Tab-separated table of C-alpha atoms and ligand atoms in Angstrom:
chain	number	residue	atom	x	y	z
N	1	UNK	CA	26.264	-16.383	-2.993
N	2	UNK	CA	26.013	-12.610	-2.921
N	3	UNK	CA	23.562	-12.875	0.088
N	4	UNK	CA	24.774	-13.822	3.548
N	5	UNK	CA	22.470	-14.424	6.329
N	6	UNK	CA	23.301	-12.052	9.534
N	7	UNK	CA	20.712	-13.667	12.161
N	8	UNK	CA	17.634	-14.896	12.773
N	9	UNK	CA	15.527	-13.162	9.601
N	10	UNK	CA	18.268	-10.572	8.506
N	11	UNK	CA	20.308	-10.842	5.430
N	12	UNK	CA	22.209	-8.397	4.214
N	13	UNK	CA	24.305	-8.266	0.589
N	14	UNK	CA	28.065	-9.142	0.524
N	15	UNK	CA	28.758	-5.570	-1.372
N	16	UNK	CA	26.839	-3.411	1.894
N	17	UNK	CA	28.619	-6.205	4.443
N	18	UNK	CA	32.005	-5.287	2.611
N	19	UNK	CA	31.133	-1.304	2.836
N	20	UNK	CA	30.230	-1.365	6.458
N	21	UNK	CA	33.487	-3.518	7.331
N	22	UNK	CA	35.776	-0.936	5.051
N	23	UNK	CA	33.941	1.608	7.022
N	24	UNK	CA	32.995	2.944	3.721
N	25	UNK	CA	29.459	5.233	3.065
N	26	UNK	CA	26.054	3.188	2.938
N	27	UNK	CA	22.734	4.084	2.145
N	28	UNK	CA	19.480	2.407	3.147
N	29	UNK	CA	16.818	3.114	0.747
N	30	UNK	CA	13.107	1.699	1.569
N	31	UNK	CA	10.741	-0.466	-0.998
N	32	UNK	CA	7.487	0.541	-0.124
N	33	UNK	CA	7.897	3.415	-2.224
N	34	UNK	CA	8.541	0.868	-5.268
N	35	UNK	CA	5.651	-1.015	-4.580
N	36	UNK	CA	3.073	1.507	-3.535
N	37	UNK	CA	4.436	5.069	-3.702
N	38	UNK	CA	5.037	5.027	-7.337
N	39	UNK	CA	3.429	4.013	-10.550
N	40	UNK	CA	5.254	0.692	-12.815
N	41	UNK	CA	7.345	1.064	-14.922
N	42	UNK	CA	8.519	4.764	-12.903
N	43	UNK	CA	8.822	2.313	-9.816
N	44	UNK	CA	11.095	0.302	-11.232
N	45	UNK	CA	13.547	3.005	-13.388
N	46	UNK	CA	13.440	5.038	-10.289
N	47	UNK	CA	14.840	2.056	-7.716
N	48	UNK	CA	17.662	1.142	-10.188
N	49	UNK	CA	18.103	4.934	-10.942
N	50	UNK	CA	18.262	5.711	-7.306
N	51	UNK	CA	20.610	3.173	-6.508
N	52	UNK	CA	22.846	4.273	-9.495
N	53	UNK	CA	22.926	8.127	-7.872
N	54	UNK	CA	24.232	6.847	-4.720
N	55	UNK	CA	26.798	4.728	-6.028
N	56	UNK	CA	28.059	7.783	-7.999
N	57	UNK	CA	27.980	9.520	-5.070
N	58	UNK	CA	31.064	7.143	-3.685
N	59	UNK	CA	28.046	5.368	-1.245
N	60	UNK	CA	26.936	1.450	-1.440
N	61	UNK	CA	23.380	1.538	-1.871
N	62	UNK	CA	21.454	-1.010	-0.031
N	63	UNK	CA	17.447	-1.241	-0.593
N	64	UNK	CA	15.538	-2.824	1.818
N	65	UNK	CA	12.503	-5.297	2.029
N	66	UNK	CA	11.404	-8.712	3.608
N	67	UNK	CA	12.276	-11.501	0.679
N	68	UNK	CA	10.268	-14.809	1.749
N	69	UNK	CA	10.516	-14.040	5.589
N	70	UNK	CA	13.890	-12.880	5.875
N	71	UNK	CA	14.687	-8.648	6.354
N	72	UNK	CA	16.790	-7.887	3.111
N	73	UNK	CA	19.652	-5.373	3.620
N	74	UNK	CA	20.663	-4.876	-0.254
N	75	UNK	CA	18.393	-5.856	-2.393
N	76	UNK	CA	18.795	-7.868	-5.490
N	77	UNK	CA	17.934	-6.653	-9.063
N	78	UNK	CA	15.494	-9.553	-9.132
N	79	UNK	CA	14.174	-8.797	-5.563
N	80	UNK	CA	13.491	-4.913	-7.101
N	81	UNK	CA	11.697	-6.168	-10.223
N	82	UNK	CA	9.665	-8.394	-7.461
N	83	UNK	CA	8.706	-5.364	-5.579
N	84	UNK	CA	8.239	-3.004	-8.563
N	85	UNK	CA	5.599	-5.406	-9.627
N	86	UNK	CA	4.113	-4.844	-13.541
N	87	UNK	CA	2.774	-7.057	-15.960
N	88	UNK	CA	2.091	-10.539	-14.363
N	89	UNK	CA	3.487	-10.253	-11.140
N	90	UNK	CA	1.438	-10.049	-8.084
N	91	UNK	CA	1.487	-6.612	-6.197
N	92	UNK	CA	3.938	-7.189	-2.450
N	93	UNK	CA	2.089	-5.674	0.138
N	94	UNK	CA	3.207	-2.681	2.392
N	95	UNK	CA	5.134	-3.680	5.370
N	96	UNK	CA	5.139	-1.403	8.486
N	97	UNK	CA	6.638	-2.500	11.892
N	98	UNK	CA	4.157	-4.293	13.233
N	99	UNK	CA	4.079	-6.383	10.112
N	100	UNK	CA	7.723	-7.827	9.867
N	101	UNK	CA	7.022	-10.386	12.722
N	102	UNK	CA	3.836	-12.359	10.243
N	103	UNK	CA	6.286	-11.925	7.069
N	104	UNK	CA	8.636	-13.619	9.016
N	105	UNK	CA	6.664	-16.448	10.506
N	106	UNK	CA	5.234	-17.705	7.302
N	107	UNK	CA	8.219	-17.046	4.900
N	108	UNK	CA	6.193	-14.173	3.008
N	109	UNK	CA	7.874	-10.922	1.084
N	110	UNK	CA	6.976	-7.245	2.191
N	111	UNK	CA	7.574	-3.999	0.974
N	112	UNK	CA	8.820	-2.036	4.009
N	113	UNK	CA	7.965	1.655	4.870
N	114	UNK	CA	10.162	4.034	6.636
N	115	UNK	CA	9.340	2.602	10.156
N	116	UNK	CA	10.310	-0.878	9.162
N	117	UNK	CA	13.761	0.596	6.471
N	118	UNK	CA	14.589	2.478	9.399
N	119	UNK	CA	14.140	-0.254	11.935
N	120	UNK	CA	16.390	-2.582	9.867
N	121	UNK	CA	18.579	-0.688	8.691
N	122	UNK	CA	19.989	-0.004	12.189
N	123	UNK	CA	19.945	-3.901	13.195
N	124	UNK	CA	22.395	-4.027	10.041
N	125	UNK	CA	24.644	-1.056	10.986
N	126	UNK	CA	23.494	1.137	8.340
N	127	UNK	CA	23.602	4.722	9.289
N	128	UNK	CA	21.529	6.669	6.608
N	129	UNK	CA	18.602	6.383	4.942
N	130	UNK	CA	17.308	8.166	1.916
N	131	UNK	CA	13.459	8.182	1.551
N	132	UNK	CA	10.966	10.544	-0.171
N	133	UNK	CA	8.770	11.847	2.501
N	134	UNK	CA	8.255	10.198	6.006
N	135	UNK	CA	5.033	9.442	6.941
N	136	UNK	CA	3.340	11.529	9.573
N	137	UNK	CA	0.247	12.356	12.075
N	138	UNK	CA	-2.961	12.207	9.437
N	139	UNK	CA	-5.226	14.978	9.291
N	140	UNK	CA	-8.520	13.957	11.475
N	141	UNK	CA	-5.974	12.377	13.988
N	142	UNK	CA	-7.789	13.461	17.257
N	143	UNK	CA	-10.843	11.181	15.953
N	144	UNK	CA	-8.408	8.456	14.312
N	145	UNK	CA	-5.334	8.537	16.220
N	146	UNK	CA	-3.451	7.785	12.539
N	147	UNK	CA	0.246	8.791	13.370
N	148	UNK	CA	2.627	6.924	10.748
N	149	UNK	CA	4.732	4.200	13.060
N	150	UNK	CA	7.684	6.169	11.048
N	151	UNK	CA	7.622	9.138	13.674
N	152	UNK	CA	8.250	6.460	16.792
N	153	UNK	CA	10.776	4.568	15.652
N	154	UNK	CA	12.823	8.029	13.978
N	155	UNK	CA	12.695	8.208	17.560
N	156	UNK	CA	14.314	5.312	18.795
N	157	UNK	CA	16.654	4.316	16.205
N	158	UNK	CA	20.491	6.163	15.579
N	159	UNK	CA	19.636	7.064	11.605
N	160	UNK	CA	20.441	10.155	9.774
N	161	UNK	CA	17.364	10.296	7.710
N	162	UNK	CA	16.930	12.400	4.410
N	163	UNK	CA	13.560	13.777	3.217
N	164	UNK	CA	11.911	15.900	1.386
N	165	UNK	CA	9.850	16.539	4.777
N	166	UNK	CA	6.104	15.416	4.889
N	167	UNK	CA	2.882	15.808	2.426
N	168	UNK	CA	0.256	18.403	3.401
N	169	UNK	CA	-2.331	15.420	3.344
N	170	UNK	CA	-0.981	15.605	6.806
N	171	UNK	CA	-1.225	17.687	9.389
N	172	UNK	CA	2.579	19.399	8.751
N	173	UNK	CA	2.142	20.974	11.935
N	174	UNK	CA	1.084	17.936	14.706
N	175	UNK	CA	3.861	16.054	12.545
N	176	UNK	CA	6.566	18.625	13.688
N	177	UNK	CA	5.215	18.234	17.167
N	178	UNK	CA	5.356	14.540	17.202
N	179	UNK	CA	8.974	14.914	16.084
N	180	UNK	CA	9.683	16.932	18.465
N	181	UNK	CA	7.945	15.067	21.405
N	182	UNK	CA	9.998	11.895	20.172
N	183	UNK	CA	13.204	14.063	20.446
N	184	UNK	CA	14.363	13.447	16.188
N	185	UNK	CA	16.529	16.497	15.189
N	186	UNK	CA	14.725	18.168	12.251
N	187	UNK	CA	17.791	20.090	10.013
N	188	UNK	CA	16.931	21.899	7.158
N	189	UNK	CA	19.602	21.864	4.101
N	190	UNK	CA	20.163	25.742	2.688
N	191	UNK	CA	16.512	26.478	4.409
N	192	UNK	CA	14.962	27.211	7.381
N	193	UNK	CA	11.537	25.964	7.558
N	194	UNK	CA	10.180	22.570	6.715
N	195	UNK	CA	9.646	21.619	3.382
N	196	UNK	CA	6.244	20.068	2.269
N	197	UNK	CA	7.354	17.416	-0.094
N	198	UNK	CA	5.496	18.821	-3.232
N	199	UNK	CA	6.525	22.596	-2.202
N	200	UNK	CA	9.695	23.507	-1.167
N	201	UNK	CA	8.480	25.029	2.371
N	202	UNK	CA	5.827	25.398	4.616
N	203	UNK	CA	4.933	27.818	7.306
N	204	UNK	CA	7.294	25.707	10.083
N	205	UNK	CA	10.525	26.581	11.194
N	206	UNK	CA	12.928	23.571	11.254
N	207	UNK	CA	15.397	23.281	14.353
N	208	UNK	CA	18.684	24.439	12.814
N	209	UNK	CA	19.416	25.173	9.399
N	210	UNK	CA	22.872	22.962	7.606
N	211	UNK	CA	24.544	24.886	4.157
N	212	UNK	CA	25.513	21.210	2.953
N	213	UNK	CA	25.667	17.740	3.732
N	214	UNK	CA	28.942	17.989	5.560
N	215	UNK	CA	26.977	19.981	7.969
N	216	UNK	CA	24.230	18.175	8.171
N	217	UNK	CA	26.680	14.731	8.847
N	218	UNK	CA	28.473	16.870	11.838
N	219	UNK	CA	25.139	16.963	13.523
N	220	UNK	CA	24.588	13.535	13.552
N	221	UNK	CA	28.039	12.358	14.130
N	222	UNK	CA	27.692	14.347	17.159
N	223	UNK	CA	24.370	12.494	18.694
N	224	UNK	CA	25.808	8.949	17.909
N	225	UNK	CA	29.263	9.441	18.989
N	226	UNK	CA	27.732	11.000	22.789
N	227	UNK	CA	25.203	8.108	23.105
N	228	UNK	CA	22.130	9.550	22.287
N	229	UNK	CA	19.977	7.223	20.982
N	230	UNK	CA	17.068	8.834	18.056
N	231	UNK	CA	17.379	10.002	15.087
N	232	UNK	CA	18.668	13.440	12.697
N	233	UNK	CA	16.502	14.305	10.128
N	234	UNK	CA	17.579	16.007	6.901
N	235	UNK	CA	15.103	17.817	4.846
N	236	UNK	CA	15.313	18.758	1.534
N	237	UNK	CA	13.607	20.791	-0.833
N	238	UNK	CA	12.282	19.596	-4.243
N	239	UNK	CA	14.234	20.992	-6.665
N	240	UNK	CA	12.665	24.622	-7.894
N	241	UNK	CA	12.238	23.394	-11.137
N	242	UNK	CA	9.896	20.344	-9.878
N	243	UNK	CA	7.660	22.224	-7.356
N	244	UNK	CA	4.220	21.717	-7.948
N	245	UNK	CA	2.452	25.527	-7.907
N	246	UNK	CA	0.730	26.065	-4.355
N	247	UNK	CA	-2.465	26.540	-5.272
N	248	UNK	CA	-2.709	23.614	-7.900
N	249	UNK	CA	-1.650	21.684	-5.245
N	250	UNK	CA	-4.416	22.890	-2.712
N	251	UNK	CA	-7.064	21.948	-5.088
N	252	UNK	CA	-5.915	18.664	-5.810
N	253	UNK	CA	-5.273	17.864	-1.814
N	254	UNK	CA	-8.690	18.898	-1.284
N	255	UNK	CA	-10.102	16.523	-4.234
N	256	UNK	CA	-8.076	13.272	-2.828
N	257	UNK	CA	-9.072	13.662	0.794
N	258	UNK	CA	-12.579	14.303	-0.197
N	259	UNK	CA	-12.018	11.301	-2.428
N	260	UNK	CA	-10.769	9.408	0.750
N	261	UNK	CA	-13.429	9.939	3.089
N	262	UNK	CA	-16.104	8.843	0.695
N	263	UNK	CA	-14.810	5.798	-0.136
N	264	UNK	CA	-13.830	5.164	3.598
N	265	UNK	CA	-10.354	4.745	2.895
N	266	UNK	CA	-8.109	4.506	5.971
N	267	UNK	CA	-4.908	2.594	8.089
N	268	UNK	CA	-2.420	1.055	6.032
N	269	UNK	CA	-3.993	2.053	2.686
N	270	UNK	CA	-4.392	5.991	2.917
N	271	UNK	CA	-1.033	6.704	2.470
N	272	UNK	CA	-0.537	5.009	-0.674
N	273	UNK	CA	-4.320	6.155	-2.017
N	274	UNK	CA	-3.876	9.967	-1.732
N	275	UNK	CA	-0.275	9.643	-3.476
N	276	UNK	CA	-2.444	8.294	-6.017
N	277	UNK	CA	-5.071	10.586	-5.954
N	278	UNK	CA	-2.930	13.429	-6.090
N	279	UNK	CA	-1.338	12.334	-9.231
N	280	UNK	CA	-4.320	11.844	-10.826
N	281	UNK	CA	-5.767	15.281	-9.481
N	282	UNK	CA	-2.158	17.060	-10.001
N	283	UNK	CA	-2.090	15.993	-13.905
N	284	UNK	CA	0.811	13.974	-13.074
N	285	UNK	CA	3.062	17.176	-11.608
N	286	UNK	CA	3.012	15.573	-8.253
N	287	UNK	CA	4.389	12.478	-9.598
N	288	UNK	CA	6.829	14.416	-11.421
N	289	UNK	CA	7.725	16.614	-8.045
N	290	UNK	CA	8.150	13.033	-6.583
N	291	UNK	CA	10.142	11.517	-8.405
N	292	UNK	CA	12.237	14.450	-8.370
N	293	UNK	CA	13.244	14.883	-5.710
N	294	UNK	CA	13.749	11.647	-4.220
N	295	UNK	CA	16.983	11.536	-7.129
N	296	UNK	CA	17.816	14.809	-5.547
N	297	UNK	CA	17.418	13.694	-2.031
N	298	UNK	CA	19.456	10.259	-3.056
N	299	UNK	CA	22.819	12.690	-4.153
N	300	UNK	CA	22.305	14.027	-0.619
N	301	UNK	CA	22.609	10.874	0.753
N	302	UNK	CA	25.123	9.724	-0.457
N	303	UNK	CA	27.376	12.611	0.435
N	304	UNK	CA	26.308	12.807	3.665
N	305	UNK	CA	26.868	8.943	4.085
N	306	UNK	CA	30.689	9.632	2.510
N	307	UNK	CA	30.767	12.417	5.200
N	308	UNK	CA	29.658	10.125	8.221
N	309	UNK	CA	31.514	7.234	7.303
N	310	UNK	CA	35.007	10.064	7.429
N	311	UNK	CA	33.512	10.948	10.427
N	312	UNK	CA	33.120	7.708	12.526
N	313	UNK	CA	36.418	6.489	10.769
N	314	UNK	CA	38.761	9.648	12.133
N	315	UNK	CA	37.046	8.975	15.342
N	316	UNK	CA	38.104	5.258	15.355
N	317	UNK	CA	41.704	6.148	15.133
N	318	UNK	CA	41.708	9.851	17.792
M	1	LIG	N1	5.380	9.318	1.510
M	1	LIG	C1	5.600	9.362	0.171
M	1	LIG	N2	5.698	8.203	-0.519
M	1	LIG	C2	5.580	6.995	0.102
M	1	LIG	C3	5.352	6.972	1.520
M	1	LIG	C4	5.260	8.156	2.173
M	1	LIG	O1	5.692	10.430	-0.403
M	1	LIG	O2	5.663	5.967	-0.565
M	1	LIG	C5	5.294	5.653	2.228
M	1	LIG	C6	6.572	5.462	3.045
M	1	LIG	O3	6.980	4.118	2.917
M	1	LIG	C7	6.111	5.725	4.465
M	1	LIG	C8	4.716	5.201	4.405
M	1	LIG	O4	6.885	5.068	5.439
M	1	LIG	O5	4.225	5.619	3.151
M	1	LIG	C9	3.853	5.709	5.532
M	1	LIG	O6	2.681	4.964	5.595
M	1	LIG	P1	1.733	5.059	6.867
M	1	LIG	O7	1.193	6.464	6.833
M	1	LIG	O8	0.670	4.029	6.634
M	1	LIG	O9	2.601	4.796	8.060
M	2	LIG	MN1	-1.457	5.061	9.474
């Protein structure tokens, strides 16, 4: 049985279990980017391709989702052509914090987004996470109050956290503040201001710049190992080659939130509709930028994982 049961709704694989007991590098990777970030049959080739980066990166990769009302800590390739959805199989719906506890109850499967990766990935021991972008404060927020549950529990939880830093369909700069207000660590990998997922920066200085992952792994080796609780993020900029032009991307922002607000869209669904939109309104380049440079920010991973699991290990023995 490759899947052993850890406690009350949390399983985990026998390959990450094995990893985290060798104190070797693991990588949490979330699903609701499968099922709702990304269009089938890209989903689905970029979850197995993703996986395949980190594992050639010397990490264990371990995707995570909610498979009939137990947390999954290392996915299955049947539990990723689940979430990845396609031809005859029904879509799994997004999964945020606040949903796990219903999933649970009633034995459903969820797609999870950063907040509820990030949540289980630290009741499993897993110290990194690879994602695309994090969700952030919506633009509009002082009439909606729509801050993505990803920004409290980065927070809370011990997770060194790589991104390609958050979409301007949010507010870039309330998002920073938010961060900063929940005390995350925002590092910036050869820059020094915060990327904007489709554009490699924005006008926002990050708190310290890293030159490479072994940096970057330092940082956060140093707030777990003195007890402070919260998280380190790592940004990283899409690869030059995959940027989407600035002003190709204004227009097409502008189009999907217009697009948004007359159809009423809001809560859990935005996120997932404006990715959408943007592709549509981008020609596909923001799809392209996406997928991108979550493969680029899945090599980072995995080295910085290789790094923190050196890290934690030289600390066992001194
Ligand atoms: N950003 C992306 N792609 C995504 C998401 C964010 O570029 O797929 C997903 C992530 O799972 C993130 C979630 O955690 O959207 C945020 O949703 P919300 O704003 O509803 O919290
Ligand atoms: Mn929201």
């Amino acid at each position: 049985m490759p899947i052993r049961r850890l406690g009350p709704h949390l399983d985990a694989s026998e390959e990450v279990l094995a990893a985290l007991d060798e104190g070797r590098g693991v990588v949490a990777l979330e699903s609701t980017l499968i099922a709702h970030g990304l269009p089938y049959p890209a989903n689905l080739e970029t979850a197995l391709a993703l996986e395949d980066i980190v594992r050639r990166g010397g990490a264990v990769p371990a995707t995570i989702a909610v498979v009939r009302g137990a947390a999954r800590v290392g996915c299955l390739r049947e539990d990723i052509e689940l979430l990845a959805g396609g031809p005859g199989r029904p879509a799994v719906p997004k999964a945020s914090l606040r949903d796990l506890p219903v999933l649970y109850a009633r034995g459903l499967t969820g797609a999870t987004t950063v907040a509820a990766t990030a949540s289980l990935a630290a009741l499993a021991g897993v110290s990194v996470f690879v994602t695309g972008g994090i969700g952030g404060v919506h633009r509009g927020w002082p009439e909606t109050l729509d801050v993505s549950a990803d920004l409290a529990v980065l927070g809370r939880v011990s997770l060194a956290v790589i991104c390609a830093g958050a979409k301007s369909v949010l507010d870039v700069a309330a998002t920073l503040e938010y961060l900063e207000t929940a005390g995350v660590t925002v590092l910036g990998l050869g820059i020094d201001r915060f990327p904007g997922f489709h554009v490699r920066e924005t006008p926002y200085p990050v708190d310290a710049r890293v030159e490479s992952p072994a940096d970057a792994a330092a940082v956060f080796a140093a707030r777990l190992r003195s007890g402070l609780s919260g998280s380190v993020l790592v940004t990283v900029p899409v690869p030059r080659e995959a940027e989407v032009p600035r002003a190709d991307l204004e227009k097409a922002l502008e189009r999907a939130l217009a697009a948004a607000a007359a159809r009423g869209v809001k809560g859990k669904a935005l996120t997932p509709f404006l990715l959408e939109a943007l592709t549509t309104e981008t020609g596909g380049r923001s799809l392209e930028a996406n997928l991108a440079l979550i493969r680029n920010n899945a090599a980072v991973g995995a080295a910085v994982a290789v790094e923190v699991a050196r890290s934690l290990s030289s600390g066992r023995q001194g």
